[in-house]
PDB file of C-alpha atoms and ligand atoms in Angstrom:
ATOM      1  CA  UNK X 414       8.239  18.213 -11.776  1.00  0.00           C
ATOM      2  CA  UNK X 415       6.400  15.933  -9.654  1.00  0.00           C
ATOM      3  CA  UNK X 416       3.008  14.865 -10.759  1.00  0.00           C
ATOM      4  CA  UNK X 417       0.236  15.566  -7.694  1.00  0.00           C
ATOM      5  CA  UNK X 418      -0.455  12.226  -7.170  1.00  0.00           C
ATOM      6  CA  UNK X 419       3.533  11.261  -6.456  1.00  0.00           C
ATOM      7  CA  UNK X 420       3.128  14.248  -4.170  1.00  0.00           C
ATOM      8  CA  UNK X 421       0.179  13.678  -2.290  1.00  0.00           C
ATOM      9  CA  UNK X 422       2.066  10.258  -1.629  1.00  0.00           C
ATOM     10  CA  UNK X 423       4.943  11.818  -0.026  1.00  0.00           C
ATOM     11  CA  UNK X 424       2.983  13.990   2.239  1.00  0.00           C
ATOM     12  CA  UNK X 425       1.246  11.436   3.378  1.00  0.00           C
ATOM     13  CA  UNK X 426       4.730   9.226   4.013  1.00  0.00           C
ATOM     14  CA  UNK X 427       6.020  12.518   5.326  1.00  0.00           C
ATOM     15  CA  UNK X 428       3.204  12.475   8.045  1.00  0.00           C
ATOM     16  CA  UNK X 429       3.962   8.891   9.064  1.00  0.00           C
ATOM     17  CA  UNK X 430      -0.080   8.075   7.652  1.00  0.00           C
ATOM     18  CA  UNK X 431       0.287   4.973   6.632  1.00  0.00           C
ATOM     19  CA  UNK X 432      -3.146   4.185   6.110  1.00  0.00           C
ATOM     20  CA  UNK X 433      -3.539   7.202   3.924  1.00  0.00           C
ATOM     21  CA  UNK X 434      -0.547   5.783   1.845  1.00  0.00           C
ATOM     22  CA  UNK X 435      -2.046   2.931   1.666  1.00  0.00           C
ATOM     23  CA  UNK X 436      -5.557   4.617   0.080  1.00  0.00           C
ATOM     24  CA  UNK X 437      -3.748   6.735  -1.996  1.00  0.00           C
ATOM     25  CA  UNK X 438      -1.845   3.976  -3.906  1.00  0.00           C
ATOM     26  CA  UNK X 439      -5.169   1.774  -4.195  1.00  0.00           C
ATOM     27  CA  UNK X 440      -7.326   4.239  -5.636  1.00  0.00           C
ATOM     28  CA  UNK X 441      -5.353   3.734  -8.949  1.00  0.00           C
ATOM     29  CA  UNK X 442      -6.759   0.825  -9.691  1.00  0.00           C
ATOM     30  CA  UNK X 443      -5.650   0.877 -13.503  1.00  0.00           C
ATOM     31  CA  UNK X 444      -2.350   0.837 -12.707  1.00  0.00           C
ATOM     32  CA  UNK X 445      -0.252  -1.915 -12.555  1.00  0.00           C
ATOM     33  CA  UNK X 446       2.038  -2.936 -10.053  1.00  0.00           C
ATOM     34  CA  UNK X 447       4.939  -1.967 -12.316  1.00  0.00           C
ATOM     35  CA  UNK X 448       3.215   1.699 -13.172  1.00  0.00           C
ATOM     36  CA  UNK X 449       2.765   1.795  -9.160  1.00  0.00           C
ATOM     37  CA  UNK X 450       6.578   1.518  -8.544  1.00  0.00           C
ATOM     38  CA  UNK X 451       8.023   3.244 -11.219  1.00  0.00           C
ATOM     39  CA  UNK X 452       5.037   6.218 -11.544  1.00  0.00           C
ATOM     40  CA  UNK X 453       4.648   6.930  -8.158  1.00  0.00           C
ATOM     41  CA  UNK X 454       6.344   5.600  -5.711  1.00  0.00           C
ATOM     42  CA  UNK X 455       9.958   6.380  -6.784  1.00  0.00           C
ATOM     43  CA  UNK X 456       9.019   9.640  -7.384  1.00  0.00           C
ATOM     44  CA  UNK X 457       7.454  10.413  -4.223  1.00  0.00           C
ATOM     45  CA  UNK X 458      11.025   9.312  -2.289  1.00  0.00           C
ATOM     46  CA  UNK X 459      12.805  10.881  -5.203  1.00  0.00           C
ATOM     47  CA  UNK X 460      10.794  14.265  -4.226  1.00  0.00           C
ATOM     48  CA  UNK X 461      11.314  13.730  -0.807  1.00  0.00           C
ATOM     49  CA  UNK X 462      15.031  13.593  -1.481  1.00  0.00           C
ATOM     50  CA  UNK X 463      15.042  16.832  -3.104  1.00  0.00           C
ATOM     51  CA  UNK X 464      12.978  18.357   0.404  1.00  0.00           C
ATOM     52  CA  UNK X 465      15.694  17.106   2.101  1.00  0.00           C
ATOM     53  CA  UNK X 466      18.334  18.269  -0.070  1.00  0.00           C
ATOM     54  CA  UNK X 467      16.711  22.200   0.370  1.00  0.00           C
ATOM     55  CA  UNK X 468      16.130  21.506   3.903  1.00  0.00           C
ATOM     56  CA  UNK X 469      12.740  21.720   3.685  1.00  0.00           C
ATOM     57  CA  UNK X 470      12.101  18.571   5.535  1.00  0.00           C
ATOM     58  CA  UNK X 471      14.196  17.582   8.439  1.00  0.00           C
ATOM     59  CA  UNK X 472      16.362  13.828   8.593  1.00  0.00           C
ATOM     60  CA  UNK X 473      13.741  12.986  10.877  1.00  0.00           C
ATOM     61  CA  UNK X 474      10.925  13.557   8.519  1.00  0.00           C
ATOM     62  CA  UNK X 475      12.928  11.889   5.902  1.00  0.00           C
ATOM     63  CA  UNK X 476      13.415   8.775   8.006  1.00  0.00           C
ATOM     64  CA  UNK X 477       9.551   8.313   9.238  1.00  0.00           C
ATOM     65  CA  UNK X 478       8.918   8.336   5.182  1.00  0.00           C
ATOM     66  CA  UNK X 479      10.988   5.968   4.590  1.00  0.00           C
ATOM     67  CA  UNK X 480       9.832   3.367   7.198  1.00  0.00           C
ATOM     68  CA  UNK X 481       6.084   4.217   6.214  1.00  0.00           C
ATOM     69  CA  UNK X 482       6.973   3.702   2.790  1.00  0.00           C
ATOM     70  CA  UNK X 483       8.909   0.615   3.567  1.00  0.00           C
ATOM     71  CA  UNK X 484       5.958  -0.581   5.756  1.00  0.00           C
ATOM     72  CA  UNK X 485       3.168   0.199   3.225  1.00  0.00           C
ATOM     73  CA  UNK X 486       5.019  -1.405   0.285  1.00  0.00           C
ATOM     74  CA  UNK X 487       5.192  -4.752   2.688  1.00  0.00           C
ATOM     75  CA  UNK X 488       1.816  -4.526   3.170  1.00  0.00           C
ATOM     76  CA  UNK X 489       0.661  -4.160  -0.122  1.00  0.00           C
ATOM     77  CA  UNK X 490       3.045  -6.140  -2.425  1.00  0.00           C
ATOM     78  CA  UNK X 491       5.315  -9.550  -2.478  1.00  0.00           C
ATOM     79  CA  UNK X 492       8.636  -9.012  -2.369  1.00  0.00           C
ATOM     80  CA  UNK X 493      10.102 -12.084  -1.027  1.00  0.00           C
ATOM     81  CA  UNK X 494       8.892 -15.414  -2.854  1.00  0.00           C
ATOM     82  CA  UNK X 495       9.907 -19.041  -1.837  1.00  0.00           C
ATOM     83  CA  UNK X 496       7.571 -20.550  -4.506  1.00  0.00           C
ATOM     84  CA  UNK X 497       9.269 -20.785  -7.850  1.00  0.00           C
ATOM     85  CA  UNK X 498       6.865 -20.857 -10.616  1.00  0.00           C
ATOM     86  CA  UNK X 499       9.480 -20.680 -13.159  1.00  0.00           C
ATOM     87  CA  UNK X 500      12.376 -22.774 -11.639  1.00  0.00           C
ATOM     88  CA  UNK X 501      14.357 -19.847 -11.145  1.00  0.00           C
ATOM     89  CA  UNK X 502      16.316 -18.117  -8.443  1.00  0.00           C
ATOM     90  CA  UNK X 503      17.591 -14.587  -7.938  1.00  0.00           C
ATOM     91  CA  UNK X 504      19.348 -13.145  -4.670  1.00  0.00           C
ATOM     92  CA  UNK X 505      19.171  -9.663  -4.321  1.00  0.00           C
ATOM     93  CA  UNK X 506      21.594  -7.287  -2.178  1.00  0.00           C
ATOM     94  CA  UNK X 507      23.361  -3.719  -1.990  1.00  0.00           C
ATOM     95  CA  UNK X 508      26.436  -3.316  -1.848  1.00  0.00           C
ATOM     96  CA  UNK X 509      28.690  -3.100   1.194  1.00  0.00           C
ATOM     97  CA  UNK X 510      28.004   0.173   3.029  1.00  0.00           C
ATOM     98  CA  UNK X 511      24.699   0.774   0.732  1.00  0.00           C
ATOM     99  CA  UNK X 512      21.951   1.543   2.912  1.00  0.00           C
ATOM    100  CA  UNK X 513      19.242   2.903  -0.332  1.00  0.00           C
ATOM    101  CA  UNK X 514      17.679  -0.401  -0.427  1.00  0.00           C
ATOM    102  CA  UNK X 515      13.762   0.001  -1.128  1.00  0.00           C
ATOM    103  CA  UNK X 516      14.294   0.413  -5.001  1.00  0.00           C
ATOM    104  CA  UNK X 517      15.664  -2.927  -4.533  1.00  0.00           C
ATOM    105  CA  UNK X 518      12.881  -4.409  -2.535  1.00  0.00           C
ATOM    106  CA  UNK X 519      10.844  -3.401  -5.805  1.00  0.00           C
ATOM    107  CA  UNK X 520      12.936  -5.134  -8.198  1.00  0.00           C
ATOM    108  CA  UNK X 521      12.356  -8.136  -6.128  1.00  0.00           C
ATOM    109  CA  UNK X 522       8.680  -7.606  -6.130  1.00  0.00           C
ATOM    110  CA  UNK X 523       9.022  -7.371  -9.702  1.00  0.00           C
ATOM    111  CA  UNK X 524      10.728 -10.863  -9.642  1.00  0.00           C
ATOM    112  CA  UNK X 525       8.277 -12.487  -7.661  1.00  0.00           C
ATOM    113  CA  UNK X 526       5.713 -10.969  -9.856  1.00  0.00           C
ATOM    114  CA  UNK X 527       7.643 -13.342 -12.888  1.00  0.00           C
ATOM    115  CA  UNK X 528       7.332 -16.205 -11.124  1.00  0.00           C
ATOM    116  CA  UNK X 529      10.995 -16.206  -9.523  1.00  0.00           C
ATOM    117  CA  UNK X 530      12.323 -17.895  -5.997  1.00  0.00           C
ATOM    118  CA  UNK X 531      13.580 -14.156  -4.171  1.00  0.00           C
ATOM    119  CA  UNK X 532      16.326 -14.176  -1.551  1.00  0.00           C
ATOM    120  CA  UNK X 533      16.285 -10.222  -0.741  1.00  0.00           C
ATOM    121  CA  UNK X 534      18.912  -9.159   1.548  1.00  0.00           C
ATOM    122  CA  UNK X 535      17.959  -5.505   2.090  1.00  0.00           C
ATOM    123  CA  UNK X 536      21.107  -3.121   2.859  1.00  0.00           C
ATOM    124  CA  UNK X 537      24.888  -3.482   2.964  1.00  0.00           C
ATOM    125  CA  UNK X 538      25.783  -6.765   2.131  1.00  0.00           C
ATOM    126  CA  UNK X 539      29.555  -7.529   2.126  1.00  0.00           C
ATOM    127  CA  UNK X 540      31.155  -9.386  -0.827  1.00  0.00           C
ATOM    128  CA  UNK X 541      31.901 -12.576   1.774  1.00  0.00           C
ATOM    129  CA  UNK X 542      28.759 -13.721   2.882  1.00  0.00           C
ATOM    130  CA  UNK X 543      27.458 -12.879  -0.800  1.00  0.00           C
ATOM    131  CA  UNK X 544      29.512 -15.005  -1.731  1.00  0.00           C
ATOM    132  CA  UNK X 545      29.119 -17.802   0.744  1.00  0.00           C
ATOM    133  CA  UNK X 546      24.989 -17.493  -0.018  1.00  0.00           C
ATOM    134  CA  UNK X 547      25.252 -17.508  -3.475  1.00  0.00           C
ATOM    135  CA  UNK X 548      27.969 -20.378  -3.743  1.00  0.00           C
ATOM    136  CA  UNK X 549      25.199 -22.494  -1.578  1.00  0.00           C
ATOM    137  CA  UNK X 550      21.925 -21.650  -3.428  1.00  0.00           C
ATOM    138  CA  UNK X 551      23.176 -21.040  -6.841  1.00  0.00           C
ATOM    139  CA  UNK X 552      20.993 -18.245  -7.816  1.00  0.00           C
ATOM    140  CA  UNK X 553      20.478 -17.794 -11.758  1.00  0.00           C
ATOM    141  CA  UNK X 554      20.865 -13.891 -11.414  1.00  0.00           C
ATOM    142  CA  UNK X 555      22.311 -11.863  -8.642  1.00  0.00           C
ATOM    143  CA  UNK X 556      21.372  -8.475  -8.682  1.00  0.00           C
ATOM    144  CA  UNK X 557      23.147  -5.022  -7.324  1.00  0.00           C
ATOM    145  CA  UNK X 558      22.028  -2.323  -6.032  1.00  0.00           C
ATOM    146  CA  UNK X 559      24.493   0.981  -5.716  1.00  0.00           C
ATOM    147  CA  UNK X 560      22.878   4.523  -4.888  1.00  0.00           C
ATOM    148  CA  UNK X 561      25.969   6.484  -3.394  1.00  0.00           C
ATOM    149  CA  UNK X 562      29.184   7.191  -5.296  1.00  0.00           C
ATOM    150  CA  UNK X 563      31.566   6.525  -2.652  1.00  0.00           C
ATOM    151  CA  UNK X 564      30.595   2.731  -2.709  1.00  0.00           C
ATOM    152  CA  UNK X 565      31.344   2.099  -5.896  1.00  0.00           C
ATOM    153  CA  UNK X 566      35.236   1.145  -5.691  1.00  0.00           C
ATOM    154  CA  UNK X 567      33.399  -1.884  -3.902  1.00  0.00           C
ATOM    155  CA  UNK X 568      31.708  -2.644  -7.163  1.00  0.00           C
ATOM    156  CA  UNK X 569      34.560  -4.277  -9.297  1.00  0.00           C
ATOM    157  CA  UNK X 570      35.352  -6.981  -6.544  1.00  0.00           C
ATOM    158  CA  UNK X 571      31.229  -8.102  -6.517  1.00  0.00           C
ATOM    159  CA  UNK X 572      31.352  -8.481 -10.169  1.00  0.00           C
ATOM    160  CA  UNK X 573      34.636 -10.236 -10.025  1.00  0.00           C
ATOM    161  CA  UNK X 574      33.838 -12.327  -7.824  1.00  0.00           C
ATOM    162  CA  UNK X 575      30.273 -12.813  -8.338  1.00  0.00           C
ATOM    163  CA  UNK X 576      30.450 -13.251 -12.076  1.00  0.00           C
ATOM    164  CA  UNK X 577      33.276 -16.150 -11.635  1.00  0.00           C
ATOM    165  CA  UNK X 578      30.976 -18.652  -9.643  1.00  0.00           C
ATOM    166  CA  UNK X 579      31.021 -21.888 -10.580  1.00  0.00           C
ATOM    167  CA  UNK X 580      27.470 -21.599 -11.878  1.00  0.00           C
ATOM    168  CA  UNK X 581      28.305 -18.217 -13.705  1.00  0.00           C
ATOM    169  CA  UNK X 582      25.003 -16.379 -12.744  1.00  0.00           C
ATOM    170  CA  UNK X 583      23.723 -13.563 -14.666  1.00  0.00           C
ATOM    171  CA  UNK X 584      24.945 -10.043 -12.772  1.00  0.00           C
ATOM    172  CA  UNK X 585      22.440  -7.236 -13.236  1.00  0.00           C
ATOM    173  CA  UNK X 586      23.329  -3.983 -11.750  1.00  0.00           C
ATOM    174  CA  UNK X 587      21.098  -1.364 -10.809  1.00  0.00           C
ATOM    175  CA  UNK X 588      20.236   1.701  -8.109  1.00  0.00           C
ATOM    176  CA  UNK X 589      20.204   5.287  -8.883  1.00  0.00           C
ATOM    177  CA  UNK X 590      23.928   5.351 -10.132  1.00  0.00           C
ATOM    178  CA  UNK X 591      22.931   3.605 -13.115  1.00  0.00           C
ATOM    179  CA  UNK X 592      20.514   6.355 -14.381  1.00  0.00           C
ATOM    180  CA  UNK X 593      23.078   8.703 -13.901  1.00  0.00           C
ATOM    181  CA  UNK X 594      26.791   7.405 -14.238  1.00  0.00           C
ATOM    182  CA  UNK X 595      28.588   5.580 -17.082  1.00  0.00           C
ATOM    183  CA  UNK X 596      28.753   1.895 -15.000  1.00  0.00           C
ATOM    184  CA  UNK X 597      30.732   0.052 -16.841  1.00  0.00           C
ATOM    185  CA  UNK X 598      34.453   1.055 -16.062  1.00  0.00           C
ATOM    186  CA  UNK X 599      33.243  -0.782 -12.715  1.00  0.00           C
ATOM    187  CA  UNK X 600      31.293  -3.942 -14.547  1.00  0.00           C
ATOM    188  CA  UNK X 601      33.048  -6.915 -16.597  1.00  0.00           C
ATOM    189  CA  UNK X 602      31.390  -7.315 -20.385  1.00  0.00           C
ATOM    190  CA  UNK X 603      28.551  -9.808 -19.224  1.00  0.00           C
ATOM    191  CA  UNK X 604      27.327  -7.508 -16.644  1.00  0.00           C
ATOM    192  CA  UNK X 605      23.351  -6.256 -17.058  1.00  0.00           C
ATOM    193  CA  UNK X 606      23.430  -2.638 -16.611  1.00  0.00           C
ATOM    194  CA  UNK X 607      19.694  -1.317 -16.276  1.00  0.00           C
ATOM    195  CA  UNK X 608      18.770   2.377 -15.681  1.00  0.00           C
ATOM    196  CA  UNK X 609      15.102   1.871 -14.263  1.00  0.00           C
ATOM    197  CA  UNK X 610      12.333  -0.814 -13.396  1.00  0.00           C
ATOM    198  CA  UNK X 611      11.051  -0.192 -16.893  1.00  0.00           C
ATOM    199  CA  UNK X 612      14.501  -1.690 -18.237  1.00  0.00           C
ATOM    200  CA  UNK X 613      13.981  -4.602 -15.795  1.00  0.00           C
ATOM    201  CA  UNK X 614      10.489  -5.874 -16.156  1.00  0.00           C
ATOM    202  CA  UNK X 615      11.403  -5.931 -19.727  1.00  0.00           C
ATOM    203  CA  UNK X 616      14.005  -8.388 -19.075  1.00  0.00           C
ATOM    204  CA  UNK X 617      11.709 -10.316 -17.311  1.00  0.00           C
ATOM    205  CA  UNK X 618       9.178 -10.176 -19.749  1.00  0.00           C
ATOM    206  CA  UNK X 619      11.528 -10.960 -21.966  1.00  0.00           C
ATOM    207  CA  UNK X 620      12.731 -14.450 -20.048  1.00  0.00           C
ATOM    208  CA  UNK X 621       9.394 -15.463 -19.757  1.00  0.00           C
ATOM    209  CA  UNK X 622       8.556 -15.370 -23.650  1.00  0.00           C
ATOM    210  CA  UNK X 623      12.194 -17.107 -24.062  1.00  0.00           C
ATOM    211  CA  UNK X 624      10.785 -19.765 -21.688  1.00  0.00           C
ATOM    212  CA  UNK X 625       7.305 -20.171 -23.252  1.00  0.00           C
ATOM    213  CA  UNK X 626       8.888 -20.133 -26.782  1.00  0.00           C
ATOM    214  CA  UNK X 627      11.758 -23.143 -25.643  1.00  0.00           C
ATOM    215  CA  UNK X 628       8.335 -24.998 -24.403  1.00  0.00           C
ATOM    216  CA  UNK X 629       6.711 -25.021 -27.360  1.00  0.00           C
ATOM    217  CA  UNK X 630       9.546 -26.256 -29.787  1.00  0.00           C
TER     218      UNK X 630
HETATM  219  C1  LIG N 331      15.383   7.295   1.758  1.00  0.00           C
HETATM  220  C2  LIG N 331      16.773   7.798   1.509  1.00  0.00           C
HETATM  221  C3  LIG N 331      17.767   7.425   2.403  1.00  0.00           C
HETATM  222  C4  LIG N 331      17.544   6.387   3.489  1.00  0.00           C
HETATM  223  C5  LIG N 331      17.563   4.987   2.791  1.00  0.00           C
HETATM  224  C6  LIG N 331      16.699   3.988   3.497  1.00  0.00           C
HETATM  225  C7  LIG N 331      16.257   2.824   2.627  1.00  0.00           C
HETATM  226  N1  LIG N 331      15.665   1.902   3.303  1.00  0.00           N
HETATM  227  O1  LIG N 331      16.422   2.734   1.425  1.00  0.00           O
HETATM  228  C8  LIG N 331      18.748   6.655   4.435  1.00  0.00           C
HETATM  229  C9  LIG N 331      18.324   7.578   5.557  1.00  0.00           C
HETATM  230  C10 LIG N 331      19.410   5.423   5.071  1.00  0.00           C
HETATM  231  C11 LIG N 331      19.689   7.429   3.509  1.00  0.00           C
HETATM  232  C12 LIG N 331      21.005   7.615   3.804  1.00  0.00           C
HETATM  233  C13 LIG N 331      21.852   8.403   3.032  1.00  0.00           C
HETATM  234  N2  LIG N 331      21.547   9.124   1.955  1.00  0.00           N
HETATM  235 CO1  LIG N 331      19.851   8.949   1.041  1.00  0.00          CO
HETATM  236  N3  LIG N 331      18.248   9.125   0.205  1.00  0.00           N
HETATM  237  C14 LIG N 331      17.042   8.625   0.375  1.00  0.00           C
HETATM  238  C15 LIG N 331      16.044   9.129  -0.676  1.00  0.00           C
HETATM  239  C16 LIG N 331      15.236  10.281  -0.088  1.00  0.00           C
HETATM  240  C17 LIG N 331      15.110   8.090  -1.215  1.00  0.00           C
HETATM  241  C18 LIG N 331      15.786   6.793  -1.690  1.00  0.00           C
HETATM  242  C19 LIG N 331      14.744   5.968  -2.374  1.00  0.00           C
HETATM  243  O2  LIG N 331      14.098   5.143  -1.755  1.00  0.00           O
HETATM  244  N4  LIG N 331      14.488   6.289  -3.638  1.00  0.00           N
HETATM  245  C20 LIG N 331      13.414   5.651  -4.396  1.00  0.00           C
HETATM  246  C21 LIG N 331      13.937   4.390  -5.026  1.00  0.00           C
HETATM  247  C22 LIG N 331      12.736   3.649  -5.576  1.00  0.00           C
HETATM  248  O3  LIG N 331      14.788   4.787  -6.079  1.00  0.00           O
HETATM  249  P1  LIG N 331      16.183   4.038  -6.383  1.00  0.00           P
HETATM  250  O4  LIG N 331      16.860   3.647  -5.116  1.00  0.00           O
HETATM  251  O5  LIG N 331      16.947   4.842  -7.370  1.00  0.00           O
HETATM  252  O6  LIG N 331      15.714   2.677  -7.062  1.00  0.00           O
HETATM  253  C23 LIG N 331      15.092   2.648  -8.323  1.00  0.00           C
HETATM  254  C24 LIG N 331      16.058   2.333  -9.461  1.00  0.00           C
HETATM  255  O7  LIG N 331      17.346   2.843  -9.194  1.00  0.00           O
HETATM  256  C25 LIG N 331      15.975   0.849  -9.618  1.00  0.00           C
HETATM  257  N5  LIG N 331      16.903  -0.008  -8.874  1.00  0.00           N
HETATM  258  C26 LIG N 331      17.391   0.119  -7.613  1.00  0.00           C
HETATM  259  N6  LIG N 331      18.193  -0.904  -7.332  1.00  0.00           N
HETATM  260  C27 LIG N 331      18.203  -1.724  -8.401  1.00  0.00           C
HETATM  261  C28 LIG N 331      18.857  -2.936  -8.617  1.00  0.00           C
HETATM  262  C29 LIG N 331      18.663  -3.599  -9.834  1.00  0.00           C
HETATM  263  C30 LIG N 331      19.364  -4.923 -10.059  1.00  0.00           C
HETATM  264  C31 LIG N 331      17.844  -3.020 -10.838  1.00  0.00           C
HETATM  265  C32 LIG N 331      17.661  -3.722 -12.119  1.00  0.00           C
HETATM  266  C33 LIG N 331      17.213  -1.790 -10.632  1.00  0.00           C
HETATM  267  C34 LIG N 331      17.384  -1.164  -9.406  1.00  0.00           C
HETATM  268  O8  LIG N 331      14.687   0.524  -9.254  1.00  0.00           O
HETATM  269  C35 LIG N 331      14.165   1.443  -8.301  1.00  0.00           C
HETATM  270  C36 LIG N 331      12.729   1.677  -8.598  1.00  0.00           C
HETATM  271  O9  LIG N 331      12.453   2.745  -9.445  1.00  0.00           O
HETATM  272  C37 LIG N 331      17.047   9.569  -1.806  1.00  0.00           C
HETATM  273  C38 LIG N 331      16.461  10.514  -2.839  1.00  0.00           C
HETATM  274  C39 LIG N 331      16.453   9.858  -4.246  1.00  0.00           C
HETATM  275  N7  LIG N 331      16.602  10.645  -5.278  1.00  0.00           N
HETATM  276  O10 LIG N 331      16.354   8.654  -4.405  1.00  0.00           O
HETATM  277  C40 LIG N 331      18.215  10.071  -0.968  1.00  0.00           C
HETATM  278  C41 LIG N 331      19.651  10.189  -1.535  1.00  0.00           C
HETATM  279  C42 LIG N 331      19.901   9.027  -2.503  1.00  0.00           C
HETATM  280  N8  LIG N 331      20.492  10.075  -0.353  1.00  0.00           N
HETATM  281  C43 LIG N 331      21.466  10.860  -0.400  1.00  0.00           C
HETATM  282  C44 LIG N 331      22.471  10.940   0.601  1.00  0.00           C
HETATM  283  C45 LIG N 331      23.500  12.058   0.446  1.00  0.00           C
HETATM  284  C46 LIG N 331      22.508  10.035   1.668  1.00  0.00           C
HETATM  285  C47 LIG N 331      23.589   9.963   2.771  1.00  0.00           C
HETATM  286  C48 LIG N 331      25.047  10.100   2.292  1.00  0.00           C
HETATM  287  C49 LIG N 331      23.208  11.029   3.824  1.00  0.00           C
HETATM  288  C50 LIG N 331      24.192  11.146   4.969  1.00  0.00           C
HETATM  289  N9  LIG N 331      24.905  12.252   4.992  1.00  0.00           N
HETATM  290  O11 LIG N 331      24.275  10.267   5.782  1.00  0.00           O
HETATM  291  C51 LIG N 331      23.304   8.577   3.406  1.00  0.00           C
HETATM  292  C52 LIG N 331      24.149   7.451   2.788  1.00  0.00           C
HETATM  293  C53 LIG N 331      23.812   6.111   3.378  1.00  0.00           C
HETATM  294  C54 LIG N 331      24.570   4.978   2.771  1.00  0.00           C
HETATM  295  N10 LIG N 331      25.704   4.648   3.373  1.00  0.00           N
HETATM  296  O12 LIG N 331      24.154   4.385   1.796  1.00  0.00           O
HETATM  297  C55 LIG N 331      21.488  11.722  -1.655  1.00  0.00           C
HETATM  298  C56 LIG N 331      22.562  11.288  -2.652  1.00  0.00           C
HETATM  299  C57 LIG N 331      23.163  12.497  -3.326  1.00  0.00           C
HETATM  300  C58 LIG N 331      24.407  12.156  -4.073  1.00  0.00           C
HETATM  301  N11 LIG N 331      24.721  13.031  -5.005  1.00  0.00           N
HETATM  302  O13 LIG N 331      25.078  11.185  -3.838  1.00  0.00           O
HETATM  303  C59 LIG N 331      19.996  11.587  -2.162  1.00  0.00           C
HETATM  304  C60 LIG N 331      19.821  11.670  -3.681  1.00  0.00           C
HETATM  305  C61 LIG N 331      19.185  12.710  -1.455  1.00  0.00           C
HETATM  306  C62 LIG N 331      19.526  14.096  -1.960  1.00  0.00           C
HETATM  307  N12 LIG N 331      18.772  14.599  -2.916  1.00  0.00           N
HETATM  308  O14 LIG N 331      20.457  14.683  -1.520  1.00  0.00           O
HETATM  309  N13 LIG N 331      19.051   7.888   2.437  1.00  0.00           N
END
């Protein structure tokens, strides 16, 4: 069941009313950026997923949500970040053929929120030009996202590949496949599997108090 707040939200993306989106998230000012995200937000694209499934909402409608939502969540939080507070990078991408990218865009907005340099690549990125990006920048963590089954015999070669770069960066996996499929037939033992943001800003969290901790000794 979707609470009426996550609902309210999706009419409003549903009617392409971007400033009332915009209200609508604001007036919760106790919430964190994190609660924003994972409270409402995902649930109001989840519900409109499930419109769309019973054809209660055309594609149409669907798409016009999607780029208000991708539009408001631009406007209202940093999902990109040159400025490393913490001296760490992370590139962020979907898989080849993955279009679902806005969960993504808030992982990377949780990143930024940490104090991590962001390279978010949005949708379908193939394994090549991962590569090539990553071999140059040498990102600490490269993160993927998979929503649709049918992408996943890609997975094996990113994590392959990926996990063998010289710099051996962390690989954390993610999208809505990893709520709801067993991951790891596809993943090599050092691969980060997390379910949901909650999973993610606590390894975040977690880095940070590893960080603060190394300081002090
Ligand atoms: C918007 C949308 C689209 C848009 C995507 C645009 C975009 N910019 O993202 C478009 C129109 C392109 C699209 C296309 C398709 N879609 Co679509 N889509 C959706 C919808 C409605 C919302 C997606 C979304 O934004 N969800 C909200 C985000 C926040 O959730 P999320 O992606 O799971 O991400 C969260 C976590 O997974 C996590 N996360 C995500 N990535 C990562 C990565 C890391 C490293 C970590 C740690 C965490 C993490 O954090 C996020 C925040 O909570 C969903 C419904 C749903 N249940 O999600 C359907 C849905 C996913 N789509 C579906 C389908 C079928 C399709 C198509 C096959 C339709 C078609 N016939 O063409 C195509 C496939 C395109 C492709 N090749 O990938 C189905 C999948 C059903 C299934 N069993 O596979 C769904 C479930 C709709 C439905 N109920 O039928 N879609």
């Amino acid at each position: 069941m979707v609470s009426q707040i996550a609902s309210e939200l999706a009419d409003y993306l549903l009617a392409g009313d971007q400033q009332a989106a915009i209200q609508c998230i604001q007036q919760n000012e106790d919430m964190t950026n994190l609660m924003i995200f994972h409270q409402l937000i995902t649930p109001a694209m989840q519900y409109i997923g499930e419109l769309w499934e019973k054809n209660e909402i055309t594609v149409a409608d669907e798409h016009l949500a999607t780029a208000t939502c991708d539009f408001v969540f631009s406007r209202l939080f940093s999902w990109q970040g040159d400025q490393s507070a913490n001296g760490k990078k992370a590139i962020l991408l979907c898989l080849e053929g993955e279009q679902h990218y806005l969960g993504l865009k808030m992982v990377s907005s949780l990143f930024v929120e940490h104090g991590w340099n962001v390279r978010f690549f949005g949708p379908n990125l193939p394994l090549e030009y991962a590569l090539e990006t990553a071999e140059k920048w040498k990102p600490d963590v490269i993160g993927l996202s998979v929503s649709i089954v049918y992408h996943l015999p890609h997975l094996k070669h990113y994590v392959k590949h990926l996990s063998s770069l010289s710099n051996r960066p962390v690989i954390m996996l993610g999208g809505r496949l990893a709520a709801t499929h067993d991951l790891r037939p596809y993943c090599d033992g050092n691969t980060m599997i997390l379910k949901d943001l909650l999973m993610a800003n606590h390894w975040l969290s977690s880095e940070v108090l590893e960080e603060k901790t190394n300081a002090t000794l």
